[in-house]
Amino acid sequence: MPERKGSDNPAAPSTTADTPVHVAIIMDGNGRWAEDRGLSRLEGHRAGTQNIRTIAQSAAKSGVKYLTLFAFSTENWSRSDNEVTGLMDILGEVIEGEAEEMSDAGVRLNHLGRIDRLPPPLQEAITAAMALTQDNTGLVLSVAFDYGGRDEILHAVKRIIADGVPPEQLDEATLNRYLYTDGIPDPDLIVRTGGEMRLSNFLLWQAAYSEHFVTDVRWPDFDEGEFLKALDVYRNRQRRFGGLRPSEAG
Ligand code: IPE
Ligand code: IPE
Ligand code: MG
């Protein structure tokens, strides 16, 4: 029987789950939220961004250790120049407006994805926010921006080859170390707002045994009450990781 070790090998089958250690959220529905109100898509993104602070605070209060937010996918570049530029500007404003306060609250900020295609001032803001918060020991808040699960795996494989890792030494734990999520456990719970039942290239490798929670509520309306509901639903899930229910295990 293969040995179980590291974050890539989940714990033994359990009964109901506790508070998730890592919650990842696909923050979708900003555009539809805006459309319903006769606003521009960018106004929807702005409203959505204001929600990040609420959910980060609620996650920290609830005992969640890692919160990962999908903010811009490698496919989102296909949107209009106006929307793409607006999203870059909004992220820059959030970092500038929130990093200090988040740092005071003990949050460690992290970026997942490619940084090289972002405008240089945004790259600098991300790097500075990560440096500012690197020794913090509270919630680890990762923002996936220009992130794609396939891009991440490809990037990892290229570096593994470049490093000359011999095939017989390549195992799941080693591959994990080459992913953008190095050091972060797999998400226990993946929440998607806006109602679509798909991953849209989010955390493809890491989602192997994640629980899913999809709500029709659009991201700007996803408040603390909705977040706590998702945690409650998760706590009633039975995770088996390919094993049997405890009652069947004998
Ligand atoms: C999610 O909201 C944010 C990003 C993908 C950047 P959308 O912009 O996808 O909103 P909908 O899906 O059009 O409502
Ligand atoms: C997923 O939403 C990406 C983010 C929330 C950043 P999309 O709106 O891009 O996903 P699809 O196109 O509906 O699959
Ligand atoms: Mg969408």
Short mmCIF file of C-alpha atoms and ligand atoms in Angstrom, two decimals:
data_model
loop_
_atom_site.label_atom_id
_atom_site.label_comp_id
_atom_site.label_asym_id
_atom_site.label_seq_id
_atom_site.Cartn_x
_atom_site.Cartn_y
_atom_site.Cartn_z
CA MET A 1 0.00 0.00 0.00
CA PRO A 2 1.50 3.38 -0.93
CA GLU A 3 2.71 5.45 1.98
CA ARG A 4 0.68 8.55 2.83
CA LYS A 5 2.64 11.70 3.42
CA GLY A 6 2.57 15.42 2.70
CA SER A 7 -0.23 17.67 1.57
CA ASP A 8 -0.76 15.70 -1.62
CA ASN A 9 -1.85 12.66 0.34
CA PRO A 10 -5.04 13.48 2.18
CA ALA A 11 -5.88 12.29 5.65
CA ALA A 12 -7.66 9.02 6.21
CA PRO A 13 -11.40 8.95 5.44
CA SER A 14 -13.21 10.89 8.11
CA THR A 15 -16.76 11.42 9.25
CA THR A 16 -18.00 14.97 8.81
CA ALA A 17 -15.37 17.64 8.18
CA ASP A 18 -14.29 20.49 10.46
CA THR A 19 -13.75 24.07 9.44
CA PRO A 20 -11.89 23.98 6.14
CA VAL A 21 -8.22 24.88 6.42
CA HIS A 22 -8.10 26.22 2.87
CA VAL A 23 -11.05 27.84 1.10
CA ALA A 24 -10.65 28.86 -2.54
CA ILE A 25 -13.24 31.07 -4.20
CA ILE A 26 -14.03 31.59 -7.88
CA MET A 27 -15.33 35.15 -7.60
CA ASP A 28 -17.75 35.09 -10.53
CA GLY A 29 -20.85 37.08 -11.46
CA ASN A 30 -19.59 40.68 -11.27
CA GLY A 31 -20.67 41.42 -14.84
CA ARG A 32 -24.19 40.04 -14.38
CA TRP A 33 -24.51 41.85 -11.05
CA ALA A 34 -23.72 45.13 -12.85
CA GLU A 35 -25.95 44.36 -15.83
CA ASP A 36 -28.93 43.77 -13.53
CA ARG A 37 -28.41 47.27 -12.15
CA GLY A 38 -27.77 49.05 -15.44
CA LEU A 39 -24.13 49.60 -14.46
CA SER A 40 -20.94 48.96 -16.42
CA ARG A 41 -19.04 45.69 -16.02
CA LEU A 42 -16.21 47.61 -14.38
CA GLU A 43 -18.59 48.91 -11.74
CA GLY A 44 -19.43 45.28 -11.06
CA HIS A 45 -15.75 44.46 -10.64
CA ARG A 46 -15.32 47.41 -8.31
CA ALA A 47 -18.25 46.26 -6.16
CA GLY A 48 -16.81 42.75 -6.15
CA THR A 49 -13.42 43.97 -5.07
CA GLN A 50 -14.88 45.78 -2.09
CA ASN A 51 -16.20 42.44 -0.95
CA ILE A 52 -12.74 40.93 -0.57
CA ARG A 53 -12.08 42.60 2.76
CA THR A 54 -15.40 41.34 4.24
CA ILE A 55 -14.76 37.75 3.22
CA ALA A 56 -11.10 37.81 4.28
CA GLN A 57 -12.10 39.06 7.74
CA SER A 58 -14.84 36.47 7.99
CA ALA A 59 -12.47 33.69 6.92
CA ALA A 60 -9.89 34.70 9.52
CA LYS A 61 -12.58 34.90 12.24
CA SER A 62 -13.89 31.47 11.29
CA GLY A 63 -10.50 29.81 11.67
CA VAL A 64 -9.78 29.38 7.96
CA LYS A 65 -6.00 29.50 7.51
CA TYR A 66 -5.71 29.91 3.74
CA LEU A 67 -8.05 31.89 1.51
CA THR A 68 -7.42 31.85 -2.24
CA LEU A 69 -9.33 34.15 -4.55
CA PHE A 70 -9.55 33.71 -8.32
CA ALA A 71 -9.51 37.25 -9.69
CA PHE A 72 -8.22 36.96 -13.29
CA SER A 73 -7.68 33.85 -15.38
CA THR A 74 -5.21 33.27 -18.19
CA GLU A 75 -8.30 33.26 -20.45
CA ASN A 76 -9.64 36.60 -19.17
CA TRP A 77 -7.14 38.41 -21.42
CA SER A 78 -9.63 37.73 -24.22
CA ARG A 79 -12.01 40.37 -22.81
CA SER A 80 -12.09 43.95 -24.13
CA ASP A 81 -9.03 46.13 -23.58
CA ASN A 82 -11.18 48.41 -21.47
CA GLU A 83 -12.23 45.61 -19.11
CA VAL A 84 -8.73 44.11 -18.88
CA THR A 85 -7.10 47.47 -18.16
CA GLY A 86 -9.83 48.29 -15.66
CA LEU A 87 -9.27 45.02 -13.82
CA MET A 88 -5.52 45.69 -13.62
CA ASP A 89 -6.20 49.19 -12.26
CA ILE A 90 -8.65 47.87 -9.69
CA LEU A 91 -6.18 45.27 -8.42
CA GLY A 92 -3.51 47.96 -8.13
CA GLU A 93 -5.88 50.18 -6.14
CA VAL A 94 -6.83 47.34 -3.81
CA ILE A 95 -3.23 46.50 -3.08
CA GLU A 96 -2.40 50.13 -2.42
CA GLY A 97 -5.51 50.73 -0.34
CA GLU A 98 -5.60 47.52 1.66
CA ALA A 99 -2.13 46.00 2.01
CA GLU A 100 -1.09 48.00 5.03
CA GLU A 101 -4.29 47.38 6.95
CA MET A 102 -4.27 43.71 6.04
CA SER A 103 -0.68 43.48 7.17
CA ASP A 104 -1.63 45.02 10.53
CA ALA A 105 -4.29 42.32 10.81
CA GLY A 106 -1.59 39.67 10.38
CA VAL A 107 -2.54 38.68 6.83
CA ARG A 108 0.18 37.26 4.56
CA LEU A 109 -0.46 38.28 0.97
CA ASN A 110 0.50 36.01 -1.86
CA HIS A 111 0.12 36.01 -5.64
CA LEU A 112 -0.60 32.90 -7.71
CA GLY A 113 0.01 32.87 -11.43
CA ARG A 114 2.13 34.69 -13.95
CA ILE A 115 3.46 38.06 -12.99
CA ASP A 116 5.47 38.77 -16.17
CA ARG A 117 2.52 39.84 -18.32
CA LEU A 118 1.14 42.37 -15.82
CA PRO A 119 1.91 46.09 -16.15
CA PRO A 120 5.24 46.82 -14.39
CA PRO A 121 3.70 49.10 -11.71
CA LEU A 122 1.28 46.31 -10.79
CA GLN A 123 4.15 43.81 -10.66
CA GLU A 124 5.96 46.14 -8.27
CA ALA A 125 2.87 46.64 -6.10
CA ILE A 126 2.38 42.85 -5.83
CA THR A 127 6.03 42.24 -4.98
CA ALA A 128 5.99 45.02 -2.37
CA ALA A 129 2.78 43.74 -0.72
CA MET A 130 4.22 40.23 -0.51
CA ALA A 131 7.47 41.54 0.99
CA LEU A 132 5.59 43.72 3.49
CA THR A 133 3.53 40.80 4.78
CA GLN A 134 5.96 37.89 4.39
CA ASP A 135 6.57 37.39 8.13
CA ASN A 136 2.91 37.61 9.12
CA THR A 137 1.44 34.52 10.68
CA GLY A 138 -2.31 35.08 10.23
CA LEU A 139 -4.52 34.27 7.25
CA VAL A 140 -2.64 33.49 4.05
CA LEU A 141 -4.55 35.39 1.37
CA SER A 142 -3.57 34.35 -2.14
CA VAL A 143 -4.86 36.27 -5.12
CA ALA A 144 -4.83 34.24 -8.33
CA PHE A 145 -4.32 36.88 -11.01
CA ASP A 146 -3.25 35.85 -14.52
CA TYR A 147 -3.59 32.35 -13.15
CA GLY A 148 -4.49 29.21 -15.09
CA GLY A 149 -4.24 25.65 -13.81
CA ARG A 150 -2.84 24.37 -17.12
CA ASP A 151 -0.32 27.20 -17.30
CA GLU A 152 0.75 26.36 -13.75
CA ILE A 153 1.32 22.68 -14.53
CA LEU A 154 3.20 23.50 -17.74
CA HIS A 155 5.36 26.05 -15.92
CA ALA A 156 6.13 23.44 -13.24
CA VAL A 157 7.03 20.74 -15.78
CA LYS A 158 9.36 23.11 -17.66
CA ARG A 159 11.21 23.98 -14.45
CA ILE A 160 11.40 20.34 -13.41
CA ILE A 161 13.02 19.49 -16.75
CA ALA A 162 15.33 22.53 -16.58
CA ASP A 163 16.41 21.47 -13.07
CA GLY A 164 17.26 18.00 -14.41
CA VAL A 165 15.05 16.17 -11.92
CA PRO A 166 15.46 12.44 -12.73
CA PRO A 167 12.12 10.79 -13.62
CA GLU A 168 12.46 8.24 -10.80
CA GLN A 169 12.71 11.10 -8.29
CA LEU A 170 9.63 12.89 -9.56
CA ASP A 171 6.67 12.24 -7.28
CA GLU A 172 3.55 14.21 -6.29
CA ALA A 173 5.30 16.01 -3.43
CA THR A 174 8.08 17.17 -5.77
CA LEU A 175 5.62 18.39 -8.38
CA ASN A 176 3.72 20.23 -5.63
CA ARG A 177 6.87 22.18 -4.83
CA TYR A 178 7.07 23.48 -8.40
CA LEU A 179 3.49 24.78 -8.44
CA TYR A 180 2.58 28.39 -7.67
CA THR A 181 0.86 27.00 -4.56
CA ASP A 182 4.09 25.63 -3.07
CA GLY A 183 3.66 25.56 0.72
CA ILE A 184 -0.12 25.90 0.58
CA PRO A 185 -2.23 22.81 1.29
CA ASP A 186 -4.79 21.69 -1.28
CA PRO A 187 -8.12 23.53 -1.02
CA ASP A 188 -10.62 21.71 1.19
CA LEU A 189 -13.50 23.74 -0.20
CA ILE A 190 -13.88 25.47 -3.56
CA VAL A 191 -16.71 28.00 -3.64
CA ARG A 192 -18.03 29.37 -6.92
CA THR A 193 -20.39 32.33 -6.95
CA GLY A 194 -22.52 33.22 -9.96
CA GLY A 195 -23.92 29.72 -10.44
CA GLU A 196 -21.67 28.09 -13.06
CA MET A 197 -20.67 24.52 -12.27
CA ARG A 198 -17.16 24.48 -13.66
CA LEU A 199 -13.59 25.11 -12.57
CA SER A 200 -12.66 27.43 -15.47
CA ASN A 201 -8.99 26.37 -15.21
CA PHE A 202 -8.72 27.02 -11.45
CA LEU A 203 -6.40 24.85 -9.31
CA LEU A 204 -6.73 21.81 -11.59
CA TRP A 205 -4.07 19.74 -9.82
CA GLN A 206 -4.90 20.89 -6.30
CA ALA A 207 -8.68 20.33 -6.64
CA ALA A 208 -8.32 16.53 -6.81
CA TYR A 209 -10.33 15.97 -3.61
CA SER A 210 -11.77 19.40 -2.90
CA GLU A 211 -15.40 19.74 -1.91
CA HIS A 212 -17.43 22.08 -4.12
CA PHE A 213 -20.04 24.66 -3.18
CA VAL A 214 -21.77 26.58 -5.96
CA THR A 215 -24.21 29.38 -5.26
CA ASP A 216 -26.26 31.51 -7.66
CA VAL A 217 -25.42 34.55 -5.53
CA ARG A 218 -23.13 36.86 -7.52
CA TRP A 219 -19.79 37.76 -6.02
CA PRO A 220 -20.62 41.38 -5.02
CA ASP A 221 -23.62 40.03 -3.04
CA PHE A 222 -21.72 37.14 -1.45
CA ASP A 223 -21.62 38.47 2.10
CA GLU A 224 -20.51 37.05 5.43
CA GLY A 225 -23.81 35.18 5.87
CA GLU A 226 -23.33 33.41 2.52
CA PHE A 227 -19.73 32.59 3.38
CA LEU A 228 -20.73 31.07 6.74
CA LYS A 229 -23.42 29.06 4.92
CA ALA A 230 -20.74 27.59 2.64
CA LEU A 231 -18.64 26.62 5.67
CA ASP A 232 -21.67 24.95 7.25
CA VAL A 233 -22.44 22.98 4.12
CA TYR A 234 -18.80 21.87 4.04
CA ARG A 235 -18.92 20.73 7.68
CA ASN A 236 -21.74 18.36 6.78
CA ARG A 237 -19.87 16.79 3.89
CA GLN A 238 -18.33 13.40 4.29
CA ARG A 239 -14.89 13.24 2.69
CA ARG A 240 -13.66 9.80 1.77
CA PHE A 241 -10.59 10.30 -0.44
CA GLY A 242 -11.35 7.07 -2.23
CA GLY A 243 -11.83 5.09 0.98
CA LEU A 244 -15.04 3.80 2.53
CA ARG A 245 -17.51 5.39 4.88
CA PRO A 246 -16.47 4.66 8.49
CA SER A 247 -19.62 2.50 8.88
CA GLU A 248 -18.57 0.37 5.89
CA ALA A 249 -14.92 0.13 6.77
CA GLY A 250 -15.55 -2.53 9.44
C1 IPE B 1 -15.77 37.45 -12.46
O1 IPE B 1 -16.89 38.11 -12.91
C2 IPE B 1 -14.54 38.29 -12.49
C3 IPE B 1 -13.62 37.96 -13.59
C4 IPE B 1 -13.70 36.91 -14.34
C5 IPE B 1 -12.53 38.88 -13.85
P1 IPE B 1 -17.31 38.12 -14.45
O2 IPE B 1 -16.76 39.35 -15.09
O3 IPE B 1 -16.93 36.86 -15.13
O4 IPE B 1 -18.89 38.23 -14.32
P2 IPE B 1 -19.98 37.53 -15.21
O5 IPE B 1 -19.70 36.07 -15.21
O6 IPE B 1 -19.84 38.13 -16.59
O7 IPE B 1 -21.25 37.87 -14.55
C1 IPE B 2 -13.65 32.43 -13.82
O1 IPE B 2 -14.70 33.20 -14.27
C2 IPE B 2 -12.45 33.29 -13.57
C3 IPE B 2 -12.56 34.22 -12.44
C4 IPE B 2 -13.55 34.31 -11.60
C5 IPE B 2 -11.42 35.08 -12.28
P1 IPE B 2 -15.02 33.36 -15.83
O2 IPE B 2 -16.22 34.20 -15.92
O3 IPE B 2 -13.82 33.81 -16.56
O4 IPE B 2 -15.33 31.86 -16.27
P2 IPE B 2 -16.16 31.28 -17.48
O5 IPE B 2 -15.70 31.99 -18.71
O6 IPE B 2 -17.62 31.57 -17.20
O7 IPE B 2 -15.89 29.82 -17.48
MG MG B 3 -17.90 35.10 -15.37
#
